[in-house]
Amino acid sequence: IIIVDDEKKARFLLKKMVETYLPQIEIVGLAQNINEAEEKIKKYMPDIILLDIEMPNGDGFKLLENLKDLNHKFKVIFTTAFKDYAIKAIKYSAFDYILKPINKDELIQAIENAIRDKQFDLNTKT
């Protein structure tokens, strides 16, 4: 997992929740903006990205646009305070959309579902 959020407190809260409730999951990076996130995603090729939407130097959708030609598929779980982007997130193939404050059960369920879906994708390739 890579966690992308411009708020330090939010990044570390998500990190702590994943480490506490899903200890089998490896967090390979934390990013505070889309430039840092793009660099880390290309380097680590995560299976899941926990992605905030509104950030100072570009939003989560811009990041996904920048990565559209990347030859690696990942699941995006938006973690945001803004409910107004849900429809747009669907158009960007969001796997899930969790509103802040983050509910631990929703986060756990979203990540577990993304893992199952990713495993299904791997098992069905010809």
PDB file of C-alpha atoms in Angstrom, residues 11-91:
ATOM      1  CA  ARG A  11      -1.215   9.902   6.667  1.00  0.00           C
ATOM      2  CA  PHE A  12      -0.027   8.638  10.022  1.00  0.00           C
ATOM      3  CA  LEU A  13      -3.546   7.788  11.212  1.00  0.00           C
ATOM      4  CA  LEU A  14      -4.086   5.639   8.110  1.00  0.00           C
ATOM      5  CA  LYS A  15      -0.653   4.081   8.564  1.00  0.00           C
ATOM      6  CA  LYS A  16      -1.390   3.270  12.206  1.00  0.00           C
ATOM      7  CA  MET A  17      -4.800   1.795  11.348  1.00  0.00           C
ATOM      8  CA  VAL A  18      -3.357  -0.460   8.644  1.00  0.00           C
ATOM      9  CA  GLU A  19      -0.464  -1.563  10.873  1.00  0.00           C
ATOM     10  CA  THR A  20      -2.807  -2.256  13.790  1.00  0.00           C
ATOM     11  CA  TYR A  21      -5.735  -3.960  12.064  1.00  0.00           C
ATOM     12  CA  LEU A  22      -4.087  -5.423   8.956  1.00  0.00           C
ATOM     13  CA  PRO A  23      -0.553  -6.297  10.087  1.00  0.00           C
ATOM     14  CA  GLN A  24      -0.085  -8.627   7.110  1.00  0.00           C
ATOM     15  CA  ILE A  25      -0.241  -5.609   4.765  1.00  0.00           C
ATOM     16  CA  GLU A  26       3.008  -3.904   3.825  1.00  0.00           C
ATOM     17  CA  ILE A  27       2.983  -0.125   3.590  1.00  0.00           C
ATOM     18  CA  VAL A  28       5.715   0.681   1.074  1.00  0.00           C
ATOM     19  CA  GLY A  29       5.379   4.441   1.149  1.00  0.00           C
ATOM     20  CA  LEU A  30       3.729   7.613   2.369  1.00  0.00           C
ATOM     21  CA  ALA A  31       3.357  10.654   0.123  1.00  0.00           C
ATOM     22  CA  GLN A  32       2.207  14.184   0.894  1.00  0.00           C
ATOM     23  CA  ASN A  33       1.541  15.349  -2.696  1.00  0.00           C
ATOM     24  CA  ILE A  34       0.951  13.941  -6.153  1.00  0.00           C
ATOM     25  CA  ASN A  35       4.545  14.420  -7.331  1.00  0.00           C
ATOM     26  CA  GLU A  36       5.919  12.416  -4.418  1.00  0.00           C
ATOM     27  CA  ALA A  37       3.137   9.855  -4.846  1.00  0.00           C
ATOM     28  CA  GLU A  38       3.820   9.389  -8.562  1.00  0.00           C
ATOM     29  CA  GLU A  39       7.505   8.792  -7.868  1.00  0.00           C
ATOM     30  CA  LYS A  40       6.784   6.237  -5.123  1.00  0.00           C
ATOM     31  CA  ILE A  41       4.080   4.451  -7.114  1.00  0.00           C
ATOM     32  CA  LYS A  42       6.426   4.033 -10.087  1.00  0.00           C
ATOM     33  CA  LYS A  43       9.194   2.819  -7.770  1.00  0.00           C
ATOM     34  CA  TYR A  44       7.216   0.389  -5.588  1.00  0.00           C
ATOM     35  CA  MET A  45       4.311  -0.612  -7.860  1.00  0.00           C
ATOM     36  CA  PRO A  46       1.803  -1.067  -5.008  1.00  0.00           C
ATOM     37  CA  ASP A  47      -1.325  -3.177  -5.250  1.00  0.00           C
ATOM     38  CA  ILE A  48      -3.406  -0.592  -3.367  1.00  0.00           C
ATOM     39  CA  ILE A  49      -3.286   3.189  -3.089  1.00  0.00           C
ATOM     40  CA  LEU A  50      -5.107   5.030  -0.296  1.00  0.00           C
ATOM     41  CA  LEU A  51      -5.641   8.366  -1.996  1.00  0.00           C
ATOM     42  CA  ASP A  52      -6.841  11.736  -0.772  1.00  0.00           C
ATOM     43  CA  ILE A  53      -8.445  13.980  -3.384  1.00  0.00           C
ATOM     44  CA  GLU A  54      -7.810  17.642  -2.610  1.00  0.00           C
ATOM     45  CA  MET A  55      -4.147  18.494  -2.150  1.00  0.00           C
ATOM     46  CA  PRO A  56      -2.231  21.754  -2.646  1.00  0.00           C
ATOM     47  CA  ASN A  57      -0.303  21.005  -5.859  1.00  0.00           C
ATOM     48  CA  GLY A  58      -2.805  18.806  -7.655  1.00  0.00           C
ATOM     49  CA  ASP A  59      -5.611  16.447  -6.784  1.00  0.00           C
ATOM     50  CA  GLY A  60      -5.865  12.682  -6.679  1.00  0.00           C
ATOM     51  CA  PHE A  61      -7.504  12.617 -10.107  1.00  0.00           C
ATOM     52  CA  LYS A  62      -4.503  14.415 -11.619  1.00  0.00           C
ATOM     53  CA  LEU A  63      -2.272  11.737 -10.094  1.00  0.00           C
ATOM     54  CA  LEU A  64      -4.364   9.005 -11.717  1.00  0.00           C
ATOM     55  CA  GLU A  65      -4.183  10.854 -15.052  1.00  0.00           C
ATOM     56  CA  ASN A  66      -0.396  10.983 -14.722  1.00  0.00           C
ATOM     57  CA  LEU A  67      -0.324   7.221 -14.108  1.00  0.00           C
ATOM     58  CA  LYS A  68      -2.782   6.111 -16.798  1.00  0.00           C
ATOM     59  CA  ASP A  69      -0.008   4.784 -19.064  1.00  0.00           C
ATOM     60  CA  LEU A  70       1.751   2.931 -16.253  1.00  0.00           C
ATOM     61  CA  ASN A  71       1.933  -0.756 -17.068  1.00  0.00           C
ATOM     62  CA  HIS A  72       0.785  -1.757 -13.590  1.00  0.00           C
ATOM     63  CA  LYS A  73      -2.707  -2.188 -12.221  1.00  0.00           C
ATOM     64  CA  PHE A  74      -3.552  -1.074  -8.710  1.00  0.00           C
ATOM     65  CA  LYS A  75      -6.706  -0.606  -6.687  1.00  0.00           C
ATOM     66  CA  VAL A  76      -7.551   2.940  -5.598  1.00  0.00           C
ATOM     67  CA  ILE A  77      -9.381   3.532  -2.340  1.00  0.00           C
ATOM     68  CA  PHE A  78     -10.186   7.201  -1.982  1.00  0.00           C
ATOM     69  CA  THR A  79      -9.958   8.517   1.575  1.00  0.00           C
ATOM     70  CA  THR A  80     -11.357  12.018   1.598  1.00  0.00           C
ATOM     71  CA  ALA A  81     -13.436  14.538   3.501  1.00  0.00           C
ATOM     72  CA  PHE A  82     -15.347  15.454   0.323  1.00  0.00           C
ATOM     73  CA  LYS A  83     -18.443  13.462  -0.601  1.00  0.00           C
ATOM     74  CA  ASP A  84     -18.961  15.530  -3.755  1.00  0.00           C
ATOM     75  CA  TYR A  85     -16.286  13.632  -5.706  1.00  0.00           C
ATOM     76  CA  ALA A  86     -17.848  10.177  -5.429  1.00  0.00           C
ATOM     77  CA  ILE A  87     -19.296  10.111  -8.958  1.00  0.00           C
ATOM     78  CA  LYS A  88     -16.036  11.379 -10.445  1.00  0.00           C
ATOM     79  CA  ALA A  89     -14.170   8.722  -8.449  1.00  0.00           C
ATOM     80  CA  ILE A  90     -16.338   6.016 -10.029  1.00  0.00           C
ATOM     81  CA  LYS A  91     -15.425   7.342 -13.468  1.00  0.00           C
TER      82      LYS A  91
END
